[in-house]
DNA sequence: CGTTGCGTTGAGAGGCTTCAACCTAGGTGG
DNA sequence: CCACCTAGGTTGAAGCCTCTCAACGCAACG
């Protein structure tokens, strides 16, 4: 991983989609994004049952929240992309009810509850944007529930890829219609509630239909309109550009 | 519905599971629980796309959050029981990304953003408990995602019934191991991602195994231990009694 | 006493899982 | 420099879980 200090803080990029920030607001956000840590791929950042260490902030790389069943089956319940955070109020809990693991190597920061409280008090615009961001996380969870509960296997995968395209675009990690996807088929299966074998067949079908190219850890969406139509993708739940419309 | 003013406010009962409240705190919570409205069964309280009217507070009855697909399929993504609330920060949104409908007749209150902000500032213990409550709502969504994504049909229904038993117990709506369940099989299907026909077969199987009795709008859990074992029910995600353990 | 909403049951079809084998690329060690 | 090794991807076949379509039961209600 290349620490890219020249690149803008993805959290700032994300929060600015929820409302205008002043220079002071941006500086404050940058201030809580440190110190940073690097964590290698396939590593747990948070373990279910433990006391939370602070609020996680993703700066680079991809991670995921998950829960385990007694059988050993894993359900991935959220993806954490650059700019994404853990819960603002997680400090209220004594025991985490889920775990967080990394897909790829990640650059992260752990924000202390006091620092979070401080920035929310001193910077109301940041506070609003952070709360919006939490609302969107919850809305995304609802959309995932609809995805797994209601859509066919090919629709599920198409929806996931459509959502990631938009979320990664917000933080400037999409080139053309292409982005890095450091996720194995097994993990896509644990995300969508499908077996690895069937994930493979669905991916083959998406390729056959000329909708995607997935190779070398990169996903290229070859026909965005058709992919989104297949997924019945309506991005309203991400609440992007909401304040402009107000 | 019998307006039962003698009965304790379910929101107070719920919040007290998250931390001790003073008399002043309780009075403040009671204060925002008014004015109340009665809404009949099978009615929408919130429509996707509309501007939120305030934060919904459930006082009596059962409701549900849901999203619709273009095909007309409905996914129910949460149950709202007495004491449950909508999002604290929902006022930040210009458009709801989901709808809310009632299962039964409901007694509700709409809390204005200013009232919510006021109580959070004046009553820190209430503020913490409200935030905890939101964390639990999100954790419940994750558990539902695991439920639909990872468990078999009979396990899903068993898990739902186990969760409802505990949540309704908190607000004093369980007698023995029995509670009112004003929900049709079709709606159970839309909750668990199953067809109505299959819900029926699963219910028959749960009855055959002597785990439940469901009739006349009431569910009796005949063997709680076995039902929870079947569901692999671990209530940690509801974070009940967390502060006592601290 | 017919209508209506919901629950129940049967039969056939199909989507997805499981088990298993095989392939391929990249890394390692001789 | 090449052979081996390993992780992940690909493909085939059989079976089951769940869906769909359809009919029927039943209690509440006007």
Coordinates of C-alpha atoms (C1' of nucleotides) in Angstrom, one line a residue:
Chain A
X1 CA 0.0 0.0 0.0
X2 CA 1.2 3.5 -0.9
X3 CA 0.5 6.0 1.8
X4 CA -0.9 8.8 -0.4
X5 CA -0.8 11.9 1.7
X6 CA -1.3 14.1 -1.4
X7 CA -4.7 12.5 -1.9
X8 CA -7.7 14.0 -0.2
X9 CA -9.0 12.4 3.0
X10 CA -11.9 10.1 1.8
X11 CA -14.0 11.0 4.8
X12 CA -13.9 14.6 3.9
X13 CA -15.0 13.8 0.3
X14 CA -17.8 11.7 1.6
X15 CA -19.1 14.2 4.2
X16 CA -19.1 17.0 1.6
X17 CA -21.8 15.0 -0.2
X18 CA -24.0 15.5 2.8
X19 CA -23.5 19.3 3.2
X20 CA -21.0 22.1 2.7
X21 CA -18.0 22.2 5.0
X22 CA -15.9 25.2 5.9
X23 CA -12.1 25.1 5.9
X24 CA -12.2 24.8 9.6
X25 CA -14.6 21.8 9.4
X26 CA -12.3 20.1 6.9
X27 CA -9.3 20.7 9.1
X28 CA -11.1 19.3 12.1
X29 CA -12.0 16.1 10.2
X30 CA -8.4 15.8 9.1
X31 CA -7.5 16.2 12.7
X32 CA -9.4 13.2 13.9
X33 CA -8.1 11.0 11.1
X34 CA -4.9 10.5 12.9
X35 CA -2.8 8.6 14.0
X36 CA -3.1 6.0 11.3
X37 CA -2.4 2.3 11.4
X38 CA -1.7 -0.2 8.7
X39 CA -3.4 -3.6 8.9
X40 CA -2.7 -6.4 6.6
X41 CA -5.2 -8.3 4.5
X42 CA -7.4 -11.1 6.0
X43 CA -7.0 -9.8 9.5
X44 CA -9.6 -9.0 12.2
X45 CA -9.9 -5.4 13.3
X46 CA -12.7 -6.0 15.7
X47 CA -13.8 -9.2 17.5
X48 CA -17.3 -10.0 18.5
X49 CA -17.6 -9.9 22.3
X50 CA -14.8 -7.6 23.0
X51 CA -15.1 -4.0 24.3
X52 CA -15.0 -1.5 21.4
X53 CA -11.6 0.2 21.1
X54 CA -13.0 3.4 19.6
X55 CA -14.7 4.3 16.4
X56 CA -13.0 2.8 13.3
X57 CA -12.3 5.1 10.4
X58 CA -11.3 3.6 7.0
X59 CA -8.8 5.6 5.1
X60 CA -7.5 3.1 2.5
X61 CA -8.4 -0.5 1.6
X62 CA -11.5 -2.6 2.1
X63 CA -12.9 -4.3 5.1
X64 CA -16.2 -5.9 6.2
X65 CA -18.4 -6.4 9.2
X66 CA -19.5 -10.0 9.7
X67 CA -21.2 -12.4 12.1
X68 CA -20.4 -16.1 12.6
X69 CA -22.9 -18.9 13.1
X70 CA -22.1 -21.9 15.3
X71 CA -21.8 -24.0 12.2
X72 CA -18.8 -21.9 11.1
X73 CA -20.8 -20.2 8.4
X74 CA -20.1 -16.5 8.0
X75 CA -22.5 -13.7 7.1
X76 CA -20.9 -10.5 5.9
X77 CA -23.3 -7.7 6.8
X78 CA -21.5 -4.6 5.5
X79 CA -18.5 -3.4 3.4
X80 CA -16.3 -0.7 4.8
X81 CA -14.8 1.4 2.1
X82 CA -12.4 4.4 2.4
X83 CA -14.3 7.2 4.1
X84 CA -16.6 4.7 6.0
X85 CA -16.7 4.7 9.8
X86 CA -17.9 2.5 12.6
X87 CA -20.7 3.7 14.7
X88 CA -20.4 7.1 16.3
X89 CA -21.8 5.9 19.6
X90 CA -20.1 2.6 19.7
X91 CA -18.4 3.6 23.0
X92 CA -21.7 3.1 24.8
X93 CA -21.4 -0.6 24.3
X94 CA -19.5 -3.0 26.4
X95 CA -19.4 -5.8 24.0
X96 CA -19.3 -5.8 20.2
X97 CA -22.1 -7.8 18.6
X98 CA -20.2 -8.4 15.4
X99 CA -16.6 -8.6 14.1
X100 CA -14.7 -6.6 11.4
X101 CA -12.1 -8.1 9.1
X102 CA -10.0 -6.8 6.3
X103 CA -10.3 -7.9 2.6
X104 CA -7.1 -6.1 1.6
X105 CA -4.4 -4.3 3.5
X106 CA -6.0 -1.2 5.1
X107 CA -5.0 2.2 6.4
X108 CA -7.2 3.0 9.4
X109 CA -7.6 5.3 12.3
X110 CA -9.2 4.7 15.7
X111 CA -11.1 7.8 16.9
X112 CA -11.6 8.2 20.6
X113 CA -15.1 8.9 21.9
X114 CA -13.9 12.3 23.4
X115 CA -12.5 13.4 20.0
X116 CA -15.8 12.5 18.3
X117 CA -17.8 14.3 20.9
X118 CA -15.5 17.3 20.6
X119 CA -15.7 17.6 16.9
X120 CA -19.5 17.2 17.0
X121 CA -19.8 20.1 19.4
X122 CA -17.4 22.4 17.8
X123 CA -18.4 21.7 14.2
X124 CA -22.2 21.4 13.8
X125 CA -21.9 20.9 10.0
X126 CA -19.6 18.0 10.6
X127 CA -21.9 16.6 13.2
X128 CA -24.8 16.7 10.8
X129 CA -22.8 15.1 8.1
X130 CA -21.6 12.3 10.4
X131 CA -25.1 11.6 11.5
X132 CA -26.3 11.5 7.9
X133 CA -23.5 9.1 7.2
X134 CA -24.8 6.8 10.0
X135 CA -28.3 7.0 8.6
X136 CA -27.0 6.0 5.2
X137 CA -25.2 3.0 6.8
X138 CA -28.5 1.9 8.2
X139 CA -30.3 2.4 5.0
X140 CA -27.7 0.3 3.2
X141 CA -28.2 -2.5 5.7
X142 CA -31.9 -2.3 4.8
X143 CA -31.2 -2.4 1.1
X144 CA -28.9 -5.5 1.7
X145 CA -31.7 -7.2 3.5
X146 CA -34.0 -6.6 0.6
X147 CA -31.2 -7.8 -1.7
X148 CA -30.7 -11.1 0.1
X149 CA -34.3 -11.6 1.0
X150 CA -35.9 -10.7 -2.3
X151 CA -33.7 -10.8 -5.3
X152 CA -32.4 -13.7 -7.4
X153 CA -28.8 -14.6 -7.3
X154 CA -27.7 -12.7 -10.4
X155 CA -29.7 -9.7 -9.3
X156 CA -27.9 -9.8 -5.9
X157 CA -24.5 -9.7 -7.4
X158 CA -25.4 -7.1 -9.9
X159 CA -26.8 -4.9 -7.1
X160 CA -23.7 -5.3 -5.0
X161 CA -21.5 -4.3 -7.9
X162 CA -23.7 -1.3 -8.7
X163 CA -23.7 -0.1 -5.2
X164 CA -19.9 -0.4 -4.9
X165 CA -19.5 1.6 -8.1
X166 CA -21.4 4.5 -6.7
X167 CA -19.9 4.4 -3.2
X168 CA -16.4 4.2 -4.5
X169 CA -17.1 7.0 -7.0
X170 CA -17.9 9.3 -4.1
X171 CA -14.4 8.9 -2.7
X172 CA -12.7 9.0 -6.0
X173 CA -11.7 5.4 -6.4
X174 CA -13.4 4.7 -9.7
X175 CA -11.7 5.1 -13.1
X176 CA -14.1 5.0 -16.0
X177 CA -16.5 2.3 -14.7
X178 CA -13.7 0.3 -13.2
X179 CA -12.6 -0.3 -9.6
X180 CA -10.4 -2.5 -7.5
X181 CA -12.3 -5.4 -6.0
X182 CA -10.0 -7.4 -3.6
X183 CA -12.7 -9.9 -2.8
X184 CA -12.7 -13.6 -3.3
X185 CA -15.7 -15.5 -4.7
X186 CA -16.1 -17.2 -1.3
X187 CA -16.5 -13.8 0.3
X188 CA -19.0 -12.6 -2.3
X189 CA -20.9 -15.7 -1.4
X190 CA -20.8 -14.9 2.3
X191 CA -22.1 -11.5 1.4
X192 CA -25.0 -12.4 -0.7
X193 CA -26.0 -15.6 1.0
X194 CA -24.9 -17.9 -1.9
X195 CA -22.5 -20.8 -2.2
X196 CA -19.1 -20.2 -3.7
X197 CA -19.9 -22.4 -6.7
X198 CA -23.0 -20.5 -7.5
X199 CA -21.3 -17.1 -7.2
X200 CA -18.9 -18.4 -9.8
X201 CA -21.7 -19.4 -12.1
X202 CA -23.4 -16.0 -11.7
X203 CA -20.1 -14.2 -12.4
X204 CA -19.7 -16.3 -15.6
X205 CA -23.2 -15.4 -16.6
X206 CA -22.6 -11.7 -16.0
X207 CA -19.5 -12.0 -18.2
X208 CA -21.4 -13.9 -20.8
X209 CA -24.0 -11.1 -21.0
X210 CA -21.2 -8.6 -21.5
X211 CA -22.0 -6.7 -18.3
X212 CA -18.8 -7.0 -16.4
X213 CA -15.1 -7.9 -16.6
X214 CA -13.6 -9.2 -13.4
X215 CA -10.0 -10.2 -13.4
X216 CA -6.8 -9.5 -11.6
X217 CA -8.6 -8.0 -8.6
X218 CA -10.3 -5.3 -10.8
X219 CA -13.9 -5.1 -11.7
X220 CA -14.9 -3.2 -14.9
X221 CA -18.6 -2.6 -15.5
X222 CA -19.0 -2.8 -19.2
X223 CA -22.6 -1.8 -19.4
X224 CA -23.6 0.2 -16.4
X225 CA -27.2 0.9 -17.6
X226 CA -28.0 -2.7 -18.2
X227 CA -26.3 -3.9 -15.0
X228 CA -28.2 -1.4 -12.9
X229 CA -31.5 -2.3 -14.7
X230 CA -30.8 -6.0 -14.0
X231 CA -30.2 -5.2 -10.3
X232 CA -33.1 -2.8 -10.1
X233 CA -30.7 -0.4 -8.6
X234 CA -32.2 2.8 -7.2
X235 CA -29.5 4.8 -5.4
X236 CA -31.9 6.9 -3.3
X237 CA -31.0 5.0 -0.1
X238 CA -27.4 6.4 -0.3
X239 CA -28.8 9.9 0.0
X240 CA -26.1 11.5 -2.2
X241 CA -26.7 15.1 -3.2
X242 CA -29.6 15.3 -0.8
X243 CA -28.7 18.8 0.5
X244 CA -28.4 20.2 -3.0
X245 CA -32.0 19.1 -3.6
X246 CA -33.2 20.6 -0.4
Chain B
X1 CA -57.5 -0.8 21.2
X2 CA -57.8 0.2 24.8
X3 CA -55.9 3.4 25.7
X4 CA -54.2 2.2 28.9
X5 CA -53.0 5.3 30.6
X6 CA -52.4 3.4 33.8
X7 CA -49.8 1.2 32.0
X8 CA -46.2 2.5 32.0
X9 CA -44.8 4.2 28.9
X10 CA -43.1 1.4 26.9
X11 CA -40.3 3.7 25.9
X12 CA -39.4 4.3 29.5
X13 CA -39.4 0.6 30.2
X14 CA -37.1 0.1 27.3
X15 CA -34.7 2.9 28.0
X16 CA -34.3 1.8 31.6
X17 CA -32.7 -1.4 30.3
X18 CA -29.9 0.7 28.9
X19 CA -29.2 2.7 32.0
X20 CA -30.7 4.1 35.2
X21 CA -33.1 7.1 34.7
X22 CA -34.0 9.7 37.3
X23 CA -37.6 10.8 37.9
X24 CA -36.8 13.9 35.9
X25 CA -35.6 11.8 33.0
X26 CA -38.7 9.7 33.1
X27 CA -40.9 12.7 33.2
X28 CA -39.1 14.2 30.2
X29 CA -39.5 11.0 28.2
X30 CA -43.2 11.0 29.1
X31 CA -43.3 14.6 27.9
X32 CA -42.2 13.8 24.4
X33 CA -44.6 10.9 24.1
X34 CA -47.4 13.2 23.4
X35 CA -49.7 14.1 21.7
X36 CA -50.7 10.6 20.7
X37 CA -52.5 9.5 17.6
X38 CA -54.4 6.3 16.8
X39 CA -53.8 4.6 13.4
X40 CA -55.8 1.7 12.2
X41 CA -54.4 -1.6 11.1
X42 CA -52.9 -2.1 7.6
X43 CA -52.2 1.6 7.1
X44 CA -49.1 3.4 6.0
X45 CA -47.5 5.7 8.6
X46 CA -44.6 6.7 6.4
X47 CA -44.2 6.7 2.6
X48 CA -41.0 6.2 0.8
X49 CA -40.0 9.3 -1.0
X50 CA -41.8 11.7 1.2
X51 CA -40.1 14.2 3.6
X52 CA -40.1 12.8 7.1
X53 CA -42.7 14.2 9.4
X54 CA -40.7 13.7 12.6
X55 CA -39.5 10.8 14.6
X56 CA -42.1 8.1 15.1
X57 CA -42.6 6.7 18.5
X58 CA -44.6 3.5 19.0
X59 CA -46.7 3.3 22.1
X60 CA -49.1 0.5 21.4
X61 CA -49.6 -2.0 18.5
X62 CA -47.2 -3.4 15.9
X63 CA -45.9 -1.8 12.7
X64 CA -43.1 -2.6 10.2
X65 CA -40.6 -0.9 8.0
X66 CA -40.6 -2.1 4.4
X67 CA -39.3 -1.5 0.9
X68 CA -41.1 -2.4 -2.3
X69 CA -39.6 -3.8 -5.5
X70 CA -40.7 -2.8 -8.9
X71 CA -42.3 -6.2 -9.3
X72 CA -44.6 -5.5 -6.4
X73 CA -42.7 -7.7 -4.0
X74 CA -42.4 -6.3 -0.5
X75 CA -39.4 -6.8 1.9
X76 CA -40.1 -6.1 5.5
X77 CA -36.9 -4.9 7.1
X78 CA -37.9 -4.2 10.7
X79 CA -40.7 -4.6 13.2
X80 CA -41.7 -1.7 15.3
X81 CA -42.9 -2.8 18.7
X82 CA -44.2 -0.6 21.6
X83 CA -41.3 1.5 22.8
X84 CA -39.5 1.4 19.5
X85 CA -38.7 4.6 17.6
X86 CA -37.8 5.8 14.2
X87 CA -34.3 7.3 13.7
X88 CA -33.3 10.1 16.0
X89 CA -31.7 12.1 13.1
X90 CA -34.3 11.3 10.5
X91 CA -35.0 15.1 10.3
X92 CA -31.7 15.4 8.3
X93 CA -33.2 13.6 5.4
X94 CA -35.3 15.1 2.7
X95 CA -36.7 11.9 1.4
X96 CA -37.5 8.7 3.3
X97 CA -35.9 5.6 1.7
X98 CA -38.4 3.2 3.0
X99 CA -42.0 3.1 4.2
X100 CA -43.7 2.2 7.5
X101 CA -47.0 0.3 7.7
X102 CA -49.1 -1.0 10.6
X103 CA -49.9 -4.6 11.3
X104 CA -52.5 -3.8 14.0
X105 CA -54.1 -0.7 15.2
X106 CA -51.4 1.5 16.7
X107 CA -51.0 4.3 19.2
X108 CA -48.2 6.5 18.2
X109 CA -46.6 9.9 18.7
X110 CA -44.6 12.0 16.3
X111 CA -41.7 13.7 18.0
X112 CA -40.4 17.0 16.6
X113 CA -36.7 17.3 16.0
X114 CA -36.5 20.3 18.4
X115 CA -38.1 18.2 21.2
X116 CA -35.7 15.4 20.6
X117 CA -32.7 17.8 20.6
X118 CA -34.0 19.4 23.7
X119 CA -34.4 16.2 25.7
X120 CA -31.0 15.0 24.6
X121 CA -29.3 18.2 25.8
X122 CA -31.2 18.4 29.1
X123 CA -31.1 14.7 30.0
X124 CA -27.8 13.1 29.2
X125 CA -28.9 9.7 30.6
X126 CA -31.9 9.8 28.2
X127 CA -29.6 10.8 25.4
X128 CA -27.3 7.8 26.0
X129 CA -30.2 5.4 26.2
X130 CA -31.8 6.7 23.0
X131 CA -28.4 6.3 21.2
X132 CA -28.1 2.8 22.6
X133 CA -31.5 2.1 21.3
X134 CA -30.5 3.2 17.8
X135 CA -27.4 1.0 18.0
X136 CA -29.6 -2.0 18.9
X137 CA -31.9 -1.2 16.0
X138 CA -28.9 -1.4 13.7
X139 CA -27.6 -4.6 15.3
X140 CA -31.0 -6.1 14.9
X141 CA -30.9 -5.3 11.2
X142 CA -27.6 -7.1 11.0
X143 CA -29.0 -10.1 12.8
X144 CA -31.9 -10.1 10.3
X145 CA -29.5 -10.1 7.4
X146 CA -27.8 -13.1 8.9
X147 CA -31.2 -14.7 9.4
X148 CA -32.3 -14.3 5.8
X149 CA -28.8 -14.8 4.3
X150 CA -27.7 -17.8 6.3
X151 CA -30.4 -19.7 8.1
X152 CA -32.9 -22.3 6.7
X153 CA -36.5 -21.5 6.5
X154 CA -37.5 -23.1 9.8
X155 CA -34.6 -21.5 11.6
X156 CA -35.6 -18.1 10.3
X157 CA -39.1 -18.3 11.7
X158 CA -37.9 -19.7 15.0
X159 CA -35.4 -16.9 15.3
X160 CA -38.0 -14.3 14.6
X161 CA -40.3 -15.7 17.2
X162 CA -37.5 -15.9 19.7
X163 CA -36.4 -12.3 19.1
X164 CA -40.0 -11.0 19.5
X165 CA -40.4 -12.9 22.7
X166 CA -37.5 -11.1 24.2
X167 CA -38.2 -7.7 22.8
X168 CA -41.9 -7.8 23.9
X169 CA -40.8 -9.1 27.4
X170 CA -38.8 -5.9 27.9
X171 CA -41.9 -3.8 27.5
X172 CA -44.1 -6.1 29.5
X173 CA -46.2 -7.6 26.7
X174 CA -45.4 -11.2 27.3
X175 CA -47.6 -13.4 29.6
X176 CA -45.9 -16.7 30.3
X177 CA -44.3 -17.5 27.0
X178 CA -47.1 -16.1 25.1
X179 CA -47.7 -12.8 23.2
X180 CA -50.1 -11.2 20.7
X181 CA -48.9 -11.6 17.1
X182 CA -51.2 -9.7 14.8
X183 CA -49.2 -10.8 11.7
X184 CA -50.5 -12.8 8.7
X185 CA -48.5 -15.6 7.1
X186 CA -48.0 -13.5 4.0
X187 CA -46.3 -10.8 6.1
X188 CA -44.1 -13.4 7.9
X189 CA -43.1 -14.4 4.4
X190 CA -42.2 -10.9 3.3
X191 CA -40.2 -10.6 6.5
X192 CA -38.2 -13.8 6.1
X193 CA -37.9 -13.9 2.4
X194 CA -40.2 -16.9 2.0
X195 CA -43.4 -17.6 0.1
X196 CA -46.6 -17.6 2.0
X197 CA -47.1 -21.3 1.2
X198 CA -43.7 -22.2 2.6
X199 CA -44.3 -20.1 5.8
X200 CA -47.4 -22.2 6.3
X201 CA -45.5 -25.4 6.0
X202 CA -42.8 -24.2 8.4
X203 CA -45.5 -23.2 10.9
X204 CA -47.1 -26.6 10.6
X205 CA -43.7 -28.2 11.2
X206 CA -43.0 -26.0 14.3
X207 CA -46.4 -27.0 15.7
X208 CA -45.8 -30.7 14.9
X209 CA -42.5 -30.5 16.8
X210 CA -44.4 -29.1 19.8
X211 CA -42.5 -25.8 19.8
X212 CA -45.3 -23.3 19.3
X213 CA -49.0 -22.8 19.3
X214 CA -50.2 -20.1 17.0
X215 CA -53.9 -19.3 16.8
X216 CA -56.3 -16.5 17.2
X217 CA -53.6 -13.9 16.8
X218 CA -51.6 -15.2 19.8
X219 CA -48.3 -17.0 19.7
X220 CA -47.4 -19.3 22.6
X221 CA -43.9 -20.7 22.8
X222 CA -44.3 -24.2 24.2
X223 CA -40.7 -25.0 24.5
X224 CA -38.5 -21.9 24.6
X225 CA -35.2 -23.7 25.1
X226 CA -35.7 -25.9 22.0
X227 CA -37.0 -23.1 19.9
X228 CA -34.1 -20.9 20.7
X229 CA -31.7 -23.8 20.1
X230 CA -33.3 -24.5 16.7
X231 CA -32.9 -20.8 15.9
X232 CA -29.4 -20.6 17.3
X233 CA -30.7 -17.5 19.1
X234 CA -28.0 -15.5 20.9
X235 CA -29.6 -12.3 22.3
X236 CA -26.4 -10.4 22.8
X237 CA -27.2 -8.2 19.8
X238 CA -30.1 -6.7 21.8
X239 CA -27.7 -5.5 24.4
X240 CA -30.1 -5.9 27.3
X241 CA -28.7 -5.5 30.7
X242 CA -25.5 -4.2 29.3
X243 CA -25.0 -1.4 31.8
X244 CA -25.5 -3.8 34.8
X245 CA -22.6 -5.9 33.4
X246 CA -20.4 -2.9 33.0
Chain C
dC1 C1' -76.3 -17.9 3.1
dG2 C1' -73.1 -16.1 -0.1
dT3 C1' -68.9 -13.6 0.1
dT4 C1' -64.3 -12.7 1.5
dG5 C1' -59.9 -13.1 3.6
dC6 C1' -56.8 -16.1 5.3
dG7 C1' -55.0 -20.7 6.2
dT8 C1' -54.0 -25.4 4.5
dT9 C1' -52.6 -29.0 1.3
dG10 C1' -51.0 -31.2 -3.2
dA11 C1' -48.2 -31.6 -7.3
dG12 C1' -44.7 -30.2 -10.4
dA13 C1' -40.9 -27.3 -11.6
dG14 C1' -36.6 -25.0 -11.0
dG15 C1' -33.0 -22.5 -8.6
dC16 C1' -29.4 -23.3 -5.7
dT17 C1' -26.5 -26.5 -2.9
dT18 C1' -23.4 -30.1 -2.3
dC19 C1' -19.8 -33.0 -3.6
dA20 C1' -16.2 -33.7 -6.5
dA21 C1' -12.9 -33.2 -9.9
dC22 C1' -10.0 -30.4 -12.6
dC23 C1' -7.7 -26.1 -14.1
dT24 C1' -4.7 -22.0 -13.7
dA25 C1' -1.5 -18.6 -12.0
dG26 C1' 1.8 -17.3 -8.9
dG27 C1' 5.2 -18.4 -5.4
dT28 C1' 8.8 -21.4 -3.5
dG29 C1' 12.6 -24.3 -3.2
dG30 C1' 15.8 -27.4 -5.1
Chain D
dC1 C1' 15.5 -22.3 -14.2
dC2 C1' 12.3 -25.5 -13.7
dA3 C1' 9.3 -28.6 -10.8
dC4 C1' 6.3 -28.5 -7.4
dC5 C1' 2.8 -26.6 -4.4
dT6 C1' -1.1 -24.0 -3.1
dA7 C1' -5.0 -20.9 -3.3
dG8 C1' -8.6 -19.7 -5.8
dG9 C1' -11.3 -20.2 -9.9
dT10 C1' -14.1 -23.4 -13.1
dT11 C1' -17.1 -27.1 -14.4
dG12 C1' -20.2 -31.3 -14.0
dA13 C1' -23.8 -34.0 -11.9
dA14 C1' -27.2 -35.2 -8.5
dG15 C1' -30.5 -33.9 -5.2
dC16 C1' -33.1 -31.1 -2.3
dC17 C1' -35.2 -27.0 -0.7
dT18 C1' -38.3 -23.7 -1.9
dC19 C1' -41.4 -21.6 -5.3
dT20 C1' -45.4 -21.4 -8.2
dC21 C1' -49.8 -22.7 -9.4
dA22 C1' -53.9 -24.4 -8.0
dA23 C1' -57.6 -26.2 -5.3
dC24 C1' -59.9 -26.5 -1.1
dG25 C1' -61.3 -25.4 4.0
dC26 C1' -63.0 -22.5 7.2
dA27 C1' -64.5 -18.8 10.1
dA28 C1' -66.2 -14.0 10.2
dC29 C1' -69.4 -11.0 8.4
dG30 C1' -73.0 -8.6 6.1

